[in-house]
PDB file of C-alpha atoms in Angstrom:
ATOM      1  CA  UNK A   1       0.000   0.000   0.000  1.00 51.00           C
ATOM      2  CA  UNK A   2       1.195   3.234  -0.296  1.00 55.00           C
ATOM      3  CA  UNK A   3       2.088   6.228   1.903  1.00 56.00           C
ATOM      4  CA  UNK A   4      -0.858   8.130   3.186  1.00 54.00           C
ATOM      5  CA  UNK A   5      -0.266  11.696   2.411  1.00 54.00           C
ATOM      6  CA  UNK A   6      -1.934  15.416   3.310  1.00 52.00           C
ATOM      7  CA  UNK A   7      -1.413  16.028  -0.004  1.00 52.00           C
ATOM      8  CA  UNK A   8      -4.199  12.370  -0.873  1.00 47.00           C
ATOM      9  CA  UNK A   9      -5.334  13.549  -4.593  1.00 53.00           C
ATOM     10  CA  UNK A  10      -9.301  12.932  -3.002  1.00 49.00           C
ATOM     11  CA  UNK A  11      -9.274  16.139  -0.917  1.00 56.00           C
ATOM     12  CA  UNK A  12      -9.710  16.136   2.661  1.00 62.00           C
ATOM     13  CA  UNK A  13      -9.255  12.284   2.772  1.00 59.00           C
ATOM     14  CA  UNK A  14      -6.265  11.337   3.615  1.00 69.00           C
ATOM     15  CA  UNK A  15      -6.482   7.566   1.970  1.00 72.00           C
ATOM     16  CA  UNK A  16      -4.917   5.871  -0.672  1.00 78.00           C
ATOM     17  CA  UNK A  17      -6.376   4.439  -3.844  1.00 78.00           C
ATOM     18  CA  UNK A  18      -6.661   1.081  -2.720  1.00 81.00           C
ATOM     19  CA  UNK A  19      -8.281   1.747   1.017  1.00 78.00           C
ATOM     20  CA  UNK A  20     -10.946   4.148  -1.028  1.00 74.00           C
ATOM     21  CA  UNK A  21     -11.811   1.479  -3.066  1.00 77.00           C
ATOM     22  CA  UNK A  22     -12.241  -1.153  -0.154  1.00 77.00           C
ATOM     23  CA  UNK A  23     -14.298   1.179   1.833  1.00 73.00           C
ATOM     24  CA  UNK A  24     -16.494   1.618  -1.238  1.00 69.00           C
ATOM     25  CA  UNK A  25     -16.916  -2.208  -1.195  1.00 67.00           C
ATOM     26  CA  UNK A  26     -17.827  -2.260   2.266  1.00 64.00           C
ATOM     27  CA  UNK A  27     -20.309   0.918   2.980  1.00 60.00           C
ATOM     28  CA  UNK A  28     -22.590   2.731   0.988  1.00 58.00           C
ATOM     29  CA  UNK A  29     -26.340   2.359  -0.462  1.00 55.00           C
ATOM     30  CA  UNK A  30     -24.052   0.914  -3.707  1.00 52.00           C
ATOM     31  CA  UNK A  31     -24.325  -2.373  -2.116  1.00 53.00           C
ATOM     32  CA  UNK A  32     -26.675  -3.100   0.338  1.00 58.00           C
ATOM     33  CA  UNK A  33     -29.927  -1.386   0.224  1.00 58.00           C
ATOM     34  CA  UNK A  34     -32.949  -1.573   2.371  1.00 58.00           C
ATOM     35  CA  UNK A  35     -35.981  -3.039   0.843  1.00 63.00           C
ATOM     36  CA  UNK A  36     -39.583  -2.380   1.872  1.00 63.00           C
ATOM     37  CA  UNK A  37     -40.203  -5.582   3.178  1.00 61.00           C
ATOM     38  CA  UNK A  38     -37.236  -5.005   5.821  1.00 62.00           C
ATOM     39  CA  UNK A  39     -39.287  -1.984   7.290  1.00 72.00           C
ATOM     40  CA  UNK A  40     -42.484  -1.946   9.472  1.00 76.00           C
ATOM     41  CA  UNK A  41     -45.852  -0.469   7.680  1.00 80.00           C
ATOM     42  CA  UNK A  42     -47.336   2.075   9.080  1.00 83.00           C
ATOM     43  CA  UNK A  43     -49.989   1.307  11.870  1.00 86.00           C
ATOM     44  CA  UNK A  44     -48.785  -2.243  12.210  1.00 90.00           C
ATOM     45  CA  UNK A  45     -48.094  -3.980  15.120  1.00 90.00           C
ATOM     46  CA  UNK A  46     -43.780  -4.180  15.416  1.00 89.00           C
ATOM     47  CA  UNK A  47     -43.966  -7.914  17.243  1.00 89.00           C
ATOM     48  CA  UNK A  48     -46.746  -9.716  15.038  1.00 87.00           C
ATOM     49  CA  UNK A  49     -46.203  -7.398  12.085  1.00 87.00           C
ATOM     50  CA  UNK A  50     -50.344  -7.286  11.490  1.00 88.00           C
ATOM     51  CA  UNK A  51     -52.437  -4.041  11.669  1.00 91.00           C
ATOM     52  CA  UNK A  52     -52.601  -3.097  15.268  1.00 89.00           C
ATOM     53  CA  UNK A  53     -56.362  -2.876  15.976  1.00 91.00           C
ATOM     54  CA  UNK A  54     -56.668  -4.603  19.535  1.00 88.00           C
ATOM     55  CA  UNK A  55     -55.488  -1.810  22.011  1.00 91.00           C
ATOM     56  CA  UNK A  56     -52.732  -0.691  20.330  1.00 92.00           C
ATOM     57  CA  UNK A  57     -50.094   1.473  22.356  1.00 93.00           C
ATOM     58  CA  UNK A  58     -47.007   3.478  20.862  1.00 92.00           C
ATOM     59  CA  UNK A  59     -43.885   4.121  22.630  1.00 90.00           C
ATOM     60  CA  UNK A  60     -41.780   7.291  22.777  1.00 92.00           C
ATOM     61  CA  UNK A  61     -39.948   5.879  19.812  1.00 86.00           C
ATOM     62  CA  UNK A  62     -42.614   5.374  17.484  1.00 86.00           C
ATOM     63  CA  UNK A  63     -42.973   1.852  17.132  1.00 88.00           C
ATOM     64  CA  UNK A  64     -46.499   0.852  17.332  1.00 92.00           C
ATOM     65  CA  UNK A  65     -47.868  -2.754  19.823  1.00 93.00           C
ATOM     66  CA  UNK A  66     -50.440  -4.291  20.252  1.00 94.00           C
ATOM     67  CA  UNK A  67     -51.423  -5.467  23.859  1.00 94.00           C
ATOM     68  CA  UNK A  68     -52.089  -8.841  23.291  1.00 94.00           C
ATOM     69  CA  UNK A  69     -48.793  -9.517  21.287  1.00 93.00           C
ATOM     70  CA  UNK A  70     -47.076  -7.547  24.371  1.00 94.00           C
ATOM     71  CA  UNK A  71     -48.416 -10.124  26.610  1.00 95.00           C
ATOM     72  CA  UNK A  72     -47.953 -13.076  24.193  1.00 95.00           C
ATOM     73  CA  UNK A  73     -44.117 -11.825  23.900  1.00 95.00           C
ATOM     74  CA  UNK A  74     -43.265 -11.547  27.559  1.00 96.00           C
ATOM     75  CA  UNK A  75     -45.128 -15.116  28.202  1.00 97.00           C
ATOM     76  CA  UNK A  76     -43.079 -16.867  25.470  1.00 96.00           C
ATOM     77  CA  UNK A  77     -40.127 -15.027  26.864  1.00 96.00           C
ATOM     78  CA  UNK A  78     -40.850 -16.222  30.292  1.00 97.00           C
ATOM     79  CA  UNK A  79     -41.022 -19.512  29.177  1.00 97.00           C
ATOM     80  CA  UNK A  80     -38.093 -19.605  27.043  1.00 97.00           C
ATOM     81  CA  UNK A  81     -35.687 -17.789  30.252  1.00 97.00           C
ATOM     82  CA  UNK A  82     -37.481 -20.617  32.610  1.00 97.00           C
ATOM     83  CA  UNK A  83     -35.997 -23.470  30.347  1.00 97.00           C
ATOM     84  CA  UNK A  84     -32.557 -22.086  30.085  1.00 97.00           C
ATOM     85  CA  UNK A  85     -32.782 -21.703  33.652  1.00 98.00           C
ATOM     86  CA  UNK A  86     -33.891 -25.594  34.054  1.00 97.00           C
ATOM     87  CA  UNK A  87     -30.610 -26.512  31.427  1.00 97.00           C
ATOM     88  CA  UNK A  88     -27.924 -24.365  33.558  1.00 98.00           C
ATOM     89  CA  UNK A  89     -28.908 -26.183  36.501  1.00 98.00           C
ATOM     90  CA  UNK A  90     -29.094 -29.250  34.944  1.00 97.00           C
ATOM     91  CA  UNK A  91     -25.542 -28.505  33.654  1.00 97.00           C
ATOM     92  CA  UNK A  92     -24.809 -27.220  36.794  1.00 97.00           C
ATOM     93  CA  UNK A  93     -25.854 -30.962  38.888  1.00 97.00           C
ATOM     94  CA  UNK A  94     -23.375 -32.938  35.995  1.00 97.00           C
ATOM     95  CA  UNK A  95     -20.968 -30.669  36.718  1.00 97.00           C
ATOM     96  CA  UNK A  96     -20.825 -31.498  40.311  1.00 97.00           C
ATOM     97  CA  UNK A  97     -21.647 -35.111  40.002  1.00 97.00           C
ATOM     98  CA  UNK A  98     -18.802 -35.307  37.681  1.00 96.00           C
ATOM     99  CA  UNK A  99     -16.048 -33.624  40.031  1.00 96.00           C
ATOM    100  CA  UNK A 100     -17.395 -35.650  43.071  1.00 96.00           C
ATOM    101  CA  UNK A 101     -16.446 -38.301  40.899  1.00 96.00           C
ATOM    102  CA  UNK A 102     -13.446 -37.362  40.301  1.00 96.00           C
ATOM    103  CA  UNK A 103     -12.501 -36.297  43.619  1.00 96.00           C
ATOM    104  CA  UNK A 104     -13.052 -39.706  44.993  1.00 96.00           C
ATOM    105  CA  UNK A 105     -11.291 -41.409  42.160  1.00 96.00           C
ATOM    106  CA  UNK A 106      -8.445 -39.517  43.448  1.00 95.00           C
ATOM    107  CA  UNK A 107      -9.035 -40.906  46.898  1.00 96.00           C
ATOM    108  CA  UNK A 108      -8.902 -44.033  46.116  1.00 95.00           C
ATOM    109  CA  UNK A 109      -5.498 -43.744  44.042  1.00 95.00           C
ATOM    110  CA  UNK A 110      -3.935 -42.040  47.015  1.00 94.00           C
ATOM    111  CA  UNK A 111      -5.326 -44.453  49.401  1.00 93.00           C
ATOM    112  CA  UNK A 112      -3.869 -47.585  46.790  1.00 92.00           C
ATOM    113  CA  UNK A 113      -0.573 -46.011  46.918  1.00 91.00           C
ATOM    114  CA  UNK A 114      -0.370 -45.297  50.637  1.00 91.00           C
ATOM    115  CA  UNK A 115      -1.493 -48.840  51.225  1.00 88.00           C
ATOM    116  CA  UNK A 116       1.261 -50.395  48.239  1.00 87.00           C
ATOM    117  CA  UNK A 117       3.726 -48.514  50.239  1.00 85.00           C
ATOM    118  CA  UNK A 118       2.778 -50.015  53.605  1.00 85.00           C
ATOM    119  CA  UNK A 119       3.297 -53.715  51.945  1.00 82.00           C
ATOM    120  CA  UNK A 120       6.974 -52.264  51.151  1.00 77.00           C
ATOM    121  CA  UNK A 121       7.582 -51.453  54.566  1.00 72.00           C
ATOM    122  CA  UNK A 122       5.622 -54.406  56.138  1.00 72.00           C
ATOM    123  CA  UNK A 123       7.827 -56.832  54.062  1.00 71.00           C
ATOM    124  CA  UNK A 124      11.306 -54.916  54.754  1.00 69.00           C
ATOM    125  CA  UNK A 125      10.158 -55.010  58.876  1.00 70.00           C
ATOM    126  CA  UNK A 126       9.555 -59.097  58.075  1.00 68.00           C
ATOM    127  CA  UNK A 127      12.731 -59.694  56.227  1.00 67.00           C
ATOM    128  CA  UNK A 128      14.906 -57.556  59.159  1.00 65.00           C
ATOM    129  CA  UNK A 129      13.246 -59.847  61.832  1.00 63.00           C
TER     130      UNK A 129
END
Protein backbone atom coordinates (compact mmCIF):
# COMPACT_ATOMS: atom_id res chain seq x y z
CA UNK A 1 0.00 0.00 0.00
CA UNK A 2 1.19 3.23 -0.30
CA UNK A 3 2.09 6.23 1.90
CA UNK A 4 -0.86 8.13 3.19
CA UNK A 5 -0.27 11.70 2.41
CA UNK A 6 -1.93 15.42 3.31
CA UNK A 7 -1.41 16.03 0.00
CA UNK A 8 -4.20 12.37 -0.87
CA UNK A 9 -5.33 13.55 -4.59
CA UNK A 10 -9.30 12.93 -3.00
CA UNK A 11 -9.27 16.14 -0.92
CA UNK A 12 -9.71 16.14 2.66
CA UNK A 13 -9.25 12.28 2.77
CA UNK A 14 -6.26 11.34 3.61
CA UNK A 15 -6.48 7.57 1.97
CA UNK A 16 -4.92 5.87 -0.67
CA UNK A 17 -6.38 4.44 -3.84
CA UNK A 18 -6.66 1.08 -2.72
CA UNK A 19 -8.28 1.75 1.02
CA UNK A 20 -10.95 4.15 -1.03
CA UNK A 21 -11.81 1.48 -3.07
CA UNK A 22 -12.24 -1.15 -0.15
CA UNK A 23 -14.30 1.18 1.83
CA UNK A 24 -16.49 1.62 -1.24
CA UNK A 25 -16.92 -2.21 -1.20
CA UNK A 26 -17.83 -2.26 2.27
CA UNK A 27 -20.31 0.92 2.98
CA UNK A 28 -22.59 2.73 0.99
CA UNK A 29 -26.34 2.36 -0.46
CA UNK A 30 -24.05 0.91 -3.71
CA UNK A 31 -24.33 -2.37 -2.12
CA UNK A 32 -26.67 -3.10 0.34
CA UNK A 33 -29.93 -1.39 0.22
CA UNK A 34 -32.95 -1.57 2.37
CA UNK A 35 -35.98 -3.04 0.84
CA UNK A 36 -39.58 -2.38 1.87
CA UNK A 37 -40.20 -5.58 3.18
CA UNK A 38 -37.24 -5.01 5.82
CA UNK A 39 -39.29 -1.98 7.29
CA UNK A 40 -42.48 -1.95 9.47
CA UNK A 41 -45.85 -0.47 7.68
CA UNK A 42 -47.34 2.07 9.08
CA UNK A 43 -49.99 1.31 11.87
CA UNK A 44 -48.78 -2.24 12.21
CA UNK A 45 -48.09 -3.98 15.12
CA UNK A 46 -43.78 -4.18 15.42
CA UNK A 47 -43.97 -7.91 17.24
CA UNK A 48 -46.75 -9.72 15.04
CA UNK A 49 -46.20 -7.40 12.09
CA UNK A 50 -50.34 -7.29 11.49
CA UNK A 51 -52.44 -4.04 11.67
CA UNK A 52 -52.60 -3.10 15.27
CA UNK A 53 -56.36 -2.88 15.98
CA UNK A 54 -56.67 -4.60 19.53
CA UNK A 55 -55.49 -1.81 22.01
CA UNK A 56 -52.73 -0.69 20.33
CA UNK A 57 -50.09 1.47 22.36
CA UNK A 58 -47.01 3.48 20.86
CA UNK A 59 -43.88 4.12 22.63
CA UNK A 60 -41.78 7.29 22.78
CA UNK A 61 -39.95 5.88 19.81
CA UNK A 62 -42.61 5.37 17.48
CA UNK A 63 -42.97 1.85 17.13
CA UNK A 64 -46.50 0.85 17.33
CA UNK A 65 -47.87 -2.75 19.82
CA UNK A 66 -50.44 -4.29 20.25
CA UNK A 67 -51.42 -5.47 23.86
CA UNK A 68 -52.09 -8.84 23.29
CA UNK A 69 -48.79 -9.52 21.29
CA UNK A 70 -47.08 -7.55 24.37
CA UNK A 71 -48.42 -10.12 26.61
CA UNK A 72 -47.95 -13.08 24.19
CA UNK A 73 -44.12 -11.82 23.90
CA UNK A 74 -43.27 -11.55 27.56
CA UNK A 75 -45.13 -15.12 28.20
CA UNK A 76 -43.08 -16.87 25.47
CA UNK A 77 -40.13 -15.03 26.86
CA UNK A 78 -40.85 -16.22 30.29
CA UNK A 79 -41.02 -19.51 29.18
CA UNK A 80 -38.09 -19.61 27.04
CA UNK A 81 -35.69 -17.79 30.25
CA UNK A 82 -37.48 -20.62 32.61
CA UNK A 83 -36.00 -23.47 30.35
CA UNK A 84 -32.56 -22.09 30.09
CA UNK A 85 -32.78 -21.70 33.65
CA UNK A 86 -33.89 -25.59 34.05
CA UNK A 87 -30.61 -26.51 31.43
CA UNK A 88 -27.92 -24.37 33.56
CA UNK A 89 -28.91 -26.18 36.50
CA UNK A 90 -29.09 -29.25 34.94
CA UNK A 91 -25.54 -28.50 33.65
CA UNK A 92 -24.81 -27.22 36.79
CA UNK A 93 -25.85 -30.96 38.89
CA UNK A 94 -23.37 -32.94 35.99
CA UNK A 95 -20.97 -30.67 36.72
CA UNK A 96 -20.82 -31.50 40.31
CA UNK A 97 -21.65 -35.11 40.00
CA UNK A 98 -18.80 -35.31 37.68
CA UNK A 99 -16.05 -33.62 40.03
CA UNK A 100 -17.39 -35.65 43.07
CA UNK A 101 -16.45 -38.30 40.90
CA UNK A 102 -13.45 -37.36 40.30
CA UNK A 103 -12.50 -36.30 43.62
CA UNK A 104 -13.05 -39.71 44.99
CA UNK A 105 -11.29 -41.41 42.16
CA UNK A 106 -8.44 -39.52 43.45
CA UNK A 107 -9.03 -40.91 46.90
CA UNK A 108 -8.90 -44.03 46.12
CA UNK A 109 -5.50 -43.74 44.04
CA UNK A 110 -3.93 -42.04 47.01
CA UNK A 111 -5.33 -44.45 49.40
CA UNK A 112 -3.87 -47.59 46.79
CA UNK A 113 -0.57 -46.01 46.92
CA UNK A 114 -0.37 -45.30 50.64
CA UNK A 115 -1.49 -48.84 51.22
CA UNK A 116 1.26 -50.39 48.24
CA UNK A 117 3.73 -48.51 50.24
CA UNK A 118 2.78 -50.01 53.60
CA UNK A 119 3.30 -53.72 51.94
CA UNK A 120 6.97 -52.26 51.15
CA UNK A 121 7.58 -51.45 54.57
CA UNK A 122 5.62 -54.41 56.14
CA UNK A 123 7.83 -56.83 54.06
CA UNK A 124 11.31 -54.92 54.75
CA UNK A 125 10.16 -55.01 58.88
CA UNK A 126 9.56 -59.10 58.07
CA UNK A 127 12.73 -59.69 56.23
CA UNK A 128 14.91 -57.56 59.16
CA UNK A 129 13.25 -59.85 61.83
Amino acid sequence: MGRKSKHASSGHLPLTNYERKEIGKKYGTTTARLSGASQNTFGHCALSLHPAKDQPVATLSGHIYERPAILEYLLHQTQQLKKAQERYQQWLDTREHEETQQEEKKRKKELEKFEEAQKVVVKKQKVVE
